[in-house]
Coordinates of C-alpha atoms and ligand atoms in Angstrom, one line a residue:
X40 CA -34.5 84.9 -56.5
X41 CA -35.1 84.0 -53.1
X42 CA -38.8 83.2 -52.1
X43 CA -40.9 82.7 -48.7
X44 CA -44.5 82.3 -47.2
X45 CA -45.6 82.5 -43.7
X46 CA -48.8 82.1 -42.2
X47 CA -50.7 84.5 -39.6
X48 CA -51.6 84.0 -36.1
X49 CA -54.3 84.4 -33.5
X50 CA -53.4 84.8 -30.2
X51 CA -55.7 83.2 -27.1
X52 CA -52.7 84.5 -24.8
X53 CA -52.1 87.9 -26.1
X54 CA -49.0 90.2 -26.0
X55 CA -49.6 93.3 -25.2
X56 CA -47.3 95.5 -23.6
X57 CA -43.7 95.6 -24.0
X58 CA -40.5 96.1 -21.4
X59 CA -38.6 97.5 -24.0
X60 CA -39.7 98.8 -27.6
X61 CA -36.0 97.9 -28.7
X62 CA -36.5 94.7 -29.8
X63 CA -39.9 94.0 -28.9
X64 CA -39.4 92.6 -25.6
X65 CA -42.8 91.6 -24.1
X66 CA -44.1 91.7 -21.0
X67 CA -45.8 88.6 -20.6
X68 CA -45.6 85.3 -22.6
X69 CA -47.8 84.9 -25.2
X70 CA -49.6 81.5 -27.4
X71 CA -51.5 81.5 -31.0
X72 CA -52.9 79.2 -33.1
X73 CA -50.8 80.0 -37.4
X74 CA -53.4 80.9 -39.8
X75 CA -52.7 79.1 -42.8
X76 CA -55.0 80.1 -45.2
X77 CA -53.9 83.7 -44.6
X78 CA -50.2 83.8 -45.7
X79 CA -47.8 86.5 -46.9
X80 CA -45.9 85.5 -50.0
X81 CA -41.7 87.4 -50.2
X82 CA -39.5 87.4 -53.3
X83 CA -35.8 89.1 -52.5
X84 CA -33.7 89.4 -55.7
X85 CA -30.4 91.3 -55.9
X86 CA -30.6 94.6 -57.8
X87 CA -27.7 96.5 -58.8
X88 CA -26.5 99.5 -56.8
X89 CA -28.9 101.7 -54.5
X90 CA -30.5 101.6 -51.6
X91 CA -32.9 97.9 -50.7
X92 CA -36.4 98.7 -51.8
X93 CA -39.9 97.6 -51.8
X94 CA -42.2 96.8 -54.8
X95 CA -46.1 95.1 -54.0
X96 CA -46.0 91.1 -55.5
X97 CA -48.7 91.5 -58.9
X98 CA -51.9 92.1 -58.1
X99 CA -51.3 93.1 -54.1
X100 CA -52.2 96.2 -53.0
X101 CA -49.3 98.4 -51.8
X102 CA -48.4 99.2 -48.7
X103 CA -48.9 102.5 -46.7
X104 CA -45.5 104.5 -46.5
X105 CA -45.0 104.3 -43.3
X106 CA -45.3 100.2 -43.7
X107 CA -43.2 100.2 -46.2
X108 CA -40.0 102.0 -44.4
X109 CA -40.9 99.9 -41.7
X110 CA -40.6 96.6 -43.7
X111 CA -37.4 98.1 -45.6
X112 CA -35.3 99.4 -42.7
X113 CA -35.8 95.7 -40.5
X114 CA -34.7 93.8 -43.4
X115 CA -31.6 96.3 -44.2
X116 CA -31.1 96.5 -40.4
X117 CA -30.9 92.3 -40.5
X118 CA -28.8 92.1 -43.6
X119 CA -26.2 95.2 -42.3
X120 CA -26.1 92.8 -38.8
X121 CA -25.0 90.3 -40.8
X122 CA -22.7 92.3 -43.2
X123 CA -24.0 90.8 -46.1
X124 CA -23.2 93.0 -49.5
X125 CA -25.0 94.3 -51.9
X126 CA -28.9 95.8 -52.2
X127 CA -32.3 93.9 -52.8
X128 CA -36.0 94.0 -54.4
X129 CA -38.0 93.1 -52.1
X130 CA -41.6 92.4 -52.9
X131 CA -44.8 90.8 -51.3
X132 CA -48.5 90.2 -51.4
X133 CA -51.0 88.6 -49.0
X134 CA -53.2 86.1 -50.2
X135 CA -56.3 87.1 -48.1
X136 CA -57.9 90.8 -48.2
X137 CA -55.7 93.7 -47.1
X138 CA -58.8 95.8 -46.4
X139 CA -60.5 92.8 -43.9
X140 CA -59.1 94.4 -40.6
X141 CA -57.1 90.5 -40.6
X142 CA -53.2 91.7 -39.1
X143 CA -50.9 91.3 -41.8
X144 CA -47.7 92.2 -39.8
X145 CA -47.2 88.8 -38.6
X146 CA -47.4 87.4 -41.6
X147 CA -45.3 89.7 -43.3
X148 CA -42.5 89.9 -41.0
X149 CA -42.4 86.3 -40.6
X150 CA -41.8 85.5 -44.4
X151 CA -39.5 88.4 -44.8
X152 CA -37.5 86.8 -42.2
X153 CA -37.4 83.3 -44.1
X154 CA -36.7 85.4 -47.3
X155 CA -34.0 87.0 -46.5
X156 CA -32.0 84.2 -44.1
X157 CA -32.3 82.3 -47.5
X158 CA -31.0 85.0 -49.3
X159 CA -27.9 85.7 -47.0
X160 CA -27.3 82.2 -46.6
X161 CA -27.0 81.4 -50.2
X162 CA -24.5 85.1 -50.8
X163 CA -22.5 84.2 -48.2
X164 CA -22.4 80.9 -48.4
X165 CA -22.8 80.0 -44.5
X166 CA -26.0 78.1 -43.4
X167 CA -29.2 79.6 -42.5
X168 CA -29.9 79.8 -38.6
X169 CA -32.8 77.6 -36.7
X170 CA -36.3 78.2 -37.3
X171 CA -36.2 79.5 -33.4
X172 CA -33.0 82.2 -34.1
X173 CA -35.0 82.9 -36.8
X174 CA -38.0 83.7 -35.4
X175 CA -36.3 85.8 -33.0
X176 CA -34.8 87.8 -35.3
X177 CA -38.6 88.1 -36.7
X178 CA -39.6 89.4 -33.5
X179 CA -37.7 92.5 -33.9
X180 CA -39.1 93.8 -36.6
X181 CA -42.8 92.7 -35.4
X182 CA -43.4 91.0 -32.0
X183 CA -46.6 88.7 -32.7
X184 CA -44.4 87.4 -36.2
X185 CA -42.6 85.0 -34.0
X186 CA -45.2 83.4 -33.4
X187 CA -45.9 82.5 -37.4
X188 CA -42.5 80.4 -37.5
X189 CA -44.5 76.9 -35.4
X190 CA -47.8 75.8 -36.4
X191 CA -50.1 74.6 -35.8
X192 CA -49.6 76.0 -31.9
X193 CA -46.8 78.3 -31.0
X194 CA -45.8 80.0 -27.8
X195 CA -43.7 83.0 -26.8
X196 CA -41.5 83.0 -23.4
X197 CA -39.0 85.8 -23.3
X198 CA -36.4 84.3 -25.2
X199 CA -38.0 80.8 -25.8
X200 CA -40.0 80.8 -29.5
X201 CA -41.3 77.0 -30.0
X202 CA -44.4 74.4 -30.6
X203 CA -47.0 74.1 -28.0
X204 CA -48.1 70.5 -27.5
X205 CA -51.6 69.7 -28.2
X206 CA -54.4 67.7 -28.3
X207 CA -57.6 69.7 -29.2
X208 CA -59.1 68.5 -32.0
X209 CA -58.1 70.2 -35.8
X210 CA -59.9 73.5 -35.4
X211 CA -61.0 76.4 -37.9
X212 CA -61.1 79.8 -37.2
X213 CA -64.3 81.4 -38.1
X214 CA -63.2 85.0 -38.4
X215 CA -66.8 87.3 -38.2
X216 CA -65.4 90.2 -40.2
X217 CA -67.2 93.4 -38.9
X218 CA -66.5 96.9 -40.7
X219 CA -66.5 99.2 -37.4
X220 CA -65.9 102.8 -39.0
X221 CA -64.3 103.0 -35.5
X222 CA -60.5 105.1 -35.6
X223 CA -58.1 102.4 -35.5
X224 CA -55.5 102.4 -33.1
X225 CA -52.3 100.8 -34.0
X226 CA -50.9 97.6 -31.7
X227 CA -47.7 99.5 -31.4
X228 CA -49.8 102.7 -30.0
X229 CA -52.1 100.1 -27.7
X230 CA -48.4 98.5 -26.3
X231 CA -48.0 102.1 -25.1
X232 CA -51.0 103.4 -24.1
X233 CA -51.9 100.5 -22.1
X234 CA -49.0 101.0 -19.7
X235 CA -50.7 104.4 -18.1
X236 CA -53.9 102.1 -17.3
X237 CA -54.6 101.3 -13.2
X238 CA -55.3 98.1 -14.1
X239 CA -51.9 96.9 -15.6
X240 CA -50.5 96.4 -12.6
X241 CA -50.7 92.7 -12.3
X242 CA -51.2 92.4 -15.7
X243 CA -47.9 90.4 -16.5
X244 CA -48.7 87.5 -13.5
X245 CA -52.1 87.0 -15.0
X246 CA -51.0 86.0 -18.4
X247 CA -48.5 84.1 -17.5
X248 CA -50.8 82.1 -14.8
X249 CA -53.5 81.9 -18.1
X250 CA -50.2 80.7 -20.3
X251 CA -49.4 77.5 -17.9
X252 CA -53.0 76.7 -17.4
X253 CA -53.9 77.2 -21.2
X254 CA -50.9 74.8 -21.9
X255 CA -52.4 72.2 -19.4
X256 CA -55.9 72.2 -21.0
X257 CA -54.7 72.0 -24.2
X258 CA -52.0 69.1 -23.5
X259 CA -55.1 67.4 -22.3
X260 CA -57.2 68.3 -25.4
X261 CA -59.9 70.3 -23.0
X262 CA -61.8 72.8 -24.8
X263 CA -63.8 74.0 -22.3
X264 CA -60.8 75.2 -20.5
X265 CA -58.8 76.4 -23.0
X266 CA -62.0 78.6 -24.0
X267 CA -62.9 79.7 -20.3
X268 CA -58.9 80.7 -20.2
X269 CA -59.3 82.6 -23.8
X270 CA -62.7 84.2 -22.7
X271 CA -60.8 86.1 -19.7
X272 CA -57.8 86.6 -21.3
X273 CA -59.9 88.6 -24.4
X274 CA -61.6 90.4 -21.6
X275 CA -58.5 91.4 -19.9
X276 CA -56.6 93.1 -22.9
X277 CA -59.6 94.6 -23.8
X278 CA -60.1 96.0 -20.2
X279 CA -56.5 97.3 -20.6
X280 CA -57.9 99.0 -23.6
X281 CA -61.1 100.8 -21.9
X282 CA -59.0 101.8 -19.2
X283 CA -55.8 103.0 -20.9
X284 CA -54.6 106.5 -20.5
X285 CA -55.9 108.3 -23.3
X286 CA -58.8 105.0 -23.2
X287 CA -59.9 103.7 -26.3
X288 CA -61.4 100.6 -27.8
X289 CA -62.2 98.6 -30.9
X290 CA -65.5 97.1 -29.9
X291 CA -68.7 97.6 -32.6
X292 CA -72.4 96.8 -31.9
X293 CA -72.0 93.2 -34.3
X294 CA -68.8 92.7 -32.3
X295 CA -70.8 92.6 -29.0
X296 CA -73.5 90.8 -30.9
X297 CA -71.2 87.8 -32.0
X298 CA -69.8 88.0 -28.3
X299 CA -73.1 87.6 -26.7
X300 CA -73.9 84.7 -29.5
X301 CA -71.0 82.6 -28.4
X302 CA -71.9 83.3 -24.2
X303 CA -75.1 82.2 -25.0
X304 CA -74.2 78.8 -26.9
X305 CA -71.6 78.0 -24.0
X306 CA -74.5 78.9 -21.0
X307 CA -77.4 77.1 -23.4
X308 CA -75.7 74.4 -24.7
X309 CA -72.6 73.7 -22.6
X310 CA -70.8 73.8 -26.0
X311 CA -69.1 76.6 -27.7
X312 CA -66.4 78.4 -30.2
X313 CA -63.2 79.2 -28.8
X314 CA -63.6 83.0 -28.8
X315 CA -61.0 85.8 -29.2
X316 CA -60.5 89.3 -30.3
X317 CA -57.5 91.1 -31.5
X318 CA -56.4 94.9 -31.1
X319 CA -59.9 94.9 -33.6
X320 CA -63.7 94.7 -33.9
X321 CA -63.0 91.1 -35.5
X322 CA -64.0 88.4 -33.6
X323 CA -61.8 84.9 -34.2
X324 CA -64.0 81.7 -33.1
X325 CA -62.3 78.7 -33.2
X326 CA -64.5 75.5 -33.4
X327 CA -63.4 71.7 -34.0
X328 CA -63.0 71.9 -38.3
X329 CA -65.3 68.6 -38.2
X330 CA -68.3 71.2 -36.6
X331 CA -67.5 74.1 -38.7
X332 CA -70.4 74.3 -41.2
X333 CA -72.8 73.7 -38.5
X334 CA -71.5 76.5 -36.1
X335 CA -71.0 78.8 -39.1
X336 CA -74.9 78.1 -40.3
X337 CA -75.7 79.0 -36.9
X338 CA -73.7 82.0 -36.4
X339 CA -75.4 83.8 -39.8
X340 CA -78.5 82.5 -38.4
X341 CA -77.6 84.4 -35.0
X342 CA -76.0 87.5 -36.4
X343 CA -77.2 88.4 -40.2
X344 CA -75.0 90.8 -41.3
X345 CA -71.4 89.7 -40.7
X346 CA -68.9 88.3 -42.8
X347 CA -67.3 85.3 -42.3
X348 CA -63.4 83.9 -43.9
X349 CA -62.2 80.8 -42.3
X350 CA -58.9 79.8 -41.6
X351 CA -57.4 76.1 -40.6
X352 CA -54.5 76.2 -38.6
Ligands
LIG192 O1 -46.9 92.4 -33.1 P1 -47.7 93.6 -32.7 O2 -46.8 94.7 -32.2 O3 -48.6 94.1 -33.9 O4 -48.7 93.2 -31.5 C1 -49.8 92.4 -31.7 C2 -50.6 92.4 -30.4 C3 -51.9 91.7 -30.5 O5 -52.2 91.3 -31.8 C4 -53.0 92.6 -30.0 C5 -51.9 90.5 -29.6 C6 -51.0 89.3 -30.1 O6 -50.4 88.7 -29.2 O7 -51.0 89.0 -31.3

């Protein structure tokens, strides 16, 4: 039995959009910060005969159907590529709440990919390929997975996957977990619908002017800078979002309240979380993990009635 874990990621440079949906090839570079605390555990064990299938770890939840084909047919596709023989069990779990809105594809993908390149390398006998190859190969099955092969900092450049130099201090992301009762669009239907908005155009140059200067701030450990950077970039995808073609958005009244919460600390107090959110109502704050209980006591003092998980990088 072959086994694997990867963390998830939160991007501050997000992907969003993609040239070509063979592949996943983005339009714009991308940069996260790995999740560890939220990790998605693979077994792969040979089963005789049969087609490779999919079985949830004990005690995980299963998947949705359309998940699970999805998770099946990449690793088949990868181990057909590589005309290795034989079928294989595959099953996984996350370790964090499936029902908390938290993107589990990243994860997912990720340790699938480490799963089965141990897998092939020990049936065929020929070594595994570089964490890089391998998190390109990730990327095909799910774009933002790449990103869960470098921690704590990893960035995405067309064909370049690698670590991002940095020296912020050790921070934790405070995820505010807010139930929205809002529909959920998928990221793959937001890559699409997002092209049709008027204010795409452009959109590629400005993340990739955000991506240098957020590498610069955080090469010279400047918070302020990387969180101005992350402020506008959140603001942009969501823009994209509001103004897609049909629009849509993910945004609940605690969302906005949380928002407004961080804004104010930065104007007040000329201090403040790193603040981001996903193709979600979630919003991810990273603060220095030194500060955390301070800024999470203040955050429930702000906002009663979120949730809060945490995750170090
Ligand atoms: O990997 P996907 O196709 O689920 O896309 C993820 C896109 C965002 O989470 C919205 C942004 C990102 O870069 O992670």
């Amino acid at each position: 039995m072959w086994k694997a874990s990867a963390p998830s990621n939160i991007a501050l440079i997000k992907y969003m959009g993609k040239e070509s949906a063979v592949g996943n090839v983005a339009v714009n570079p991308s940069l996260s910060m790995t999740l560890s605390a939220f990790l998605t555990n693979v077994e792969i064990e040979p089963i005789s005969g049969g087609e490779d299938r999919w079985e949830p770890l004990p005690s995980s939840a299963p998947l949705r159907a359309e998940s699970t084909k999805r998770f099946v047919n990449f690793f088949t596709r990868i181990k057909q590529e590589r005309e290795i023989a034989g079928s294989f069990l595959i099953r996984s779990g996350n370790n964090f709440p499936s029902d908390a809105g938290l993107a589990s594809s990243a994860s997912s993908f990720a340790a699938l990919t480490m799963a089965a390149f141990q897998a092939f390398a020990s049936v065929s006998g020929k070594p595994s390929p570089s964490l890089s190859e391998q998190a390109m190969v990730s990327r095909t099955g799910s774009g933002s997975s790449c990103r869960s092969f470098f921690s704590p900092w990893c960035a995405w450049e067309a064909r370049e996957i690698g670590p991002v130099p940095s020296r912020l201090p050790d921070l934790t992301d405070l995820v505010a977990v807010i139930d929205s009762g809002f529909k959920k669009i998928s990221s793959s239907e937001a890559h699409k619908r997002v092209q049709a908005s008027a204010l795409f155009e452009g959109r590629p140059e400005r993340a990739s002017t955000r991506q240098r200067e957020i590498k610069t701030a955080m090469a010279s450990g400047d918070l302020k800078r990387t969180a101005e950077i992350a402020w506008a970039e959140l603001w942009d995808m969501h823009s994209l979002f509001h103004t897609a073609s049909p629009p849509f958005f993910y945004f609940s009244p605690l969302s906005l309240a949380v928002l407004r919460w961080a804004e104010r600390s930065w104007e007040e107090t000329g201090t403040g979380p790193i603040t981001t959110v996903d193709a979600g109502p979630n919003v991810h704050l990273l603060v220095p993990t030194a500060e955390k209980d301070r800024w999470r006591r203040e955050l429930l003092a702000a906002v009663p009635g979120i949730s809060l998980l945490e995750s170090r990088a």
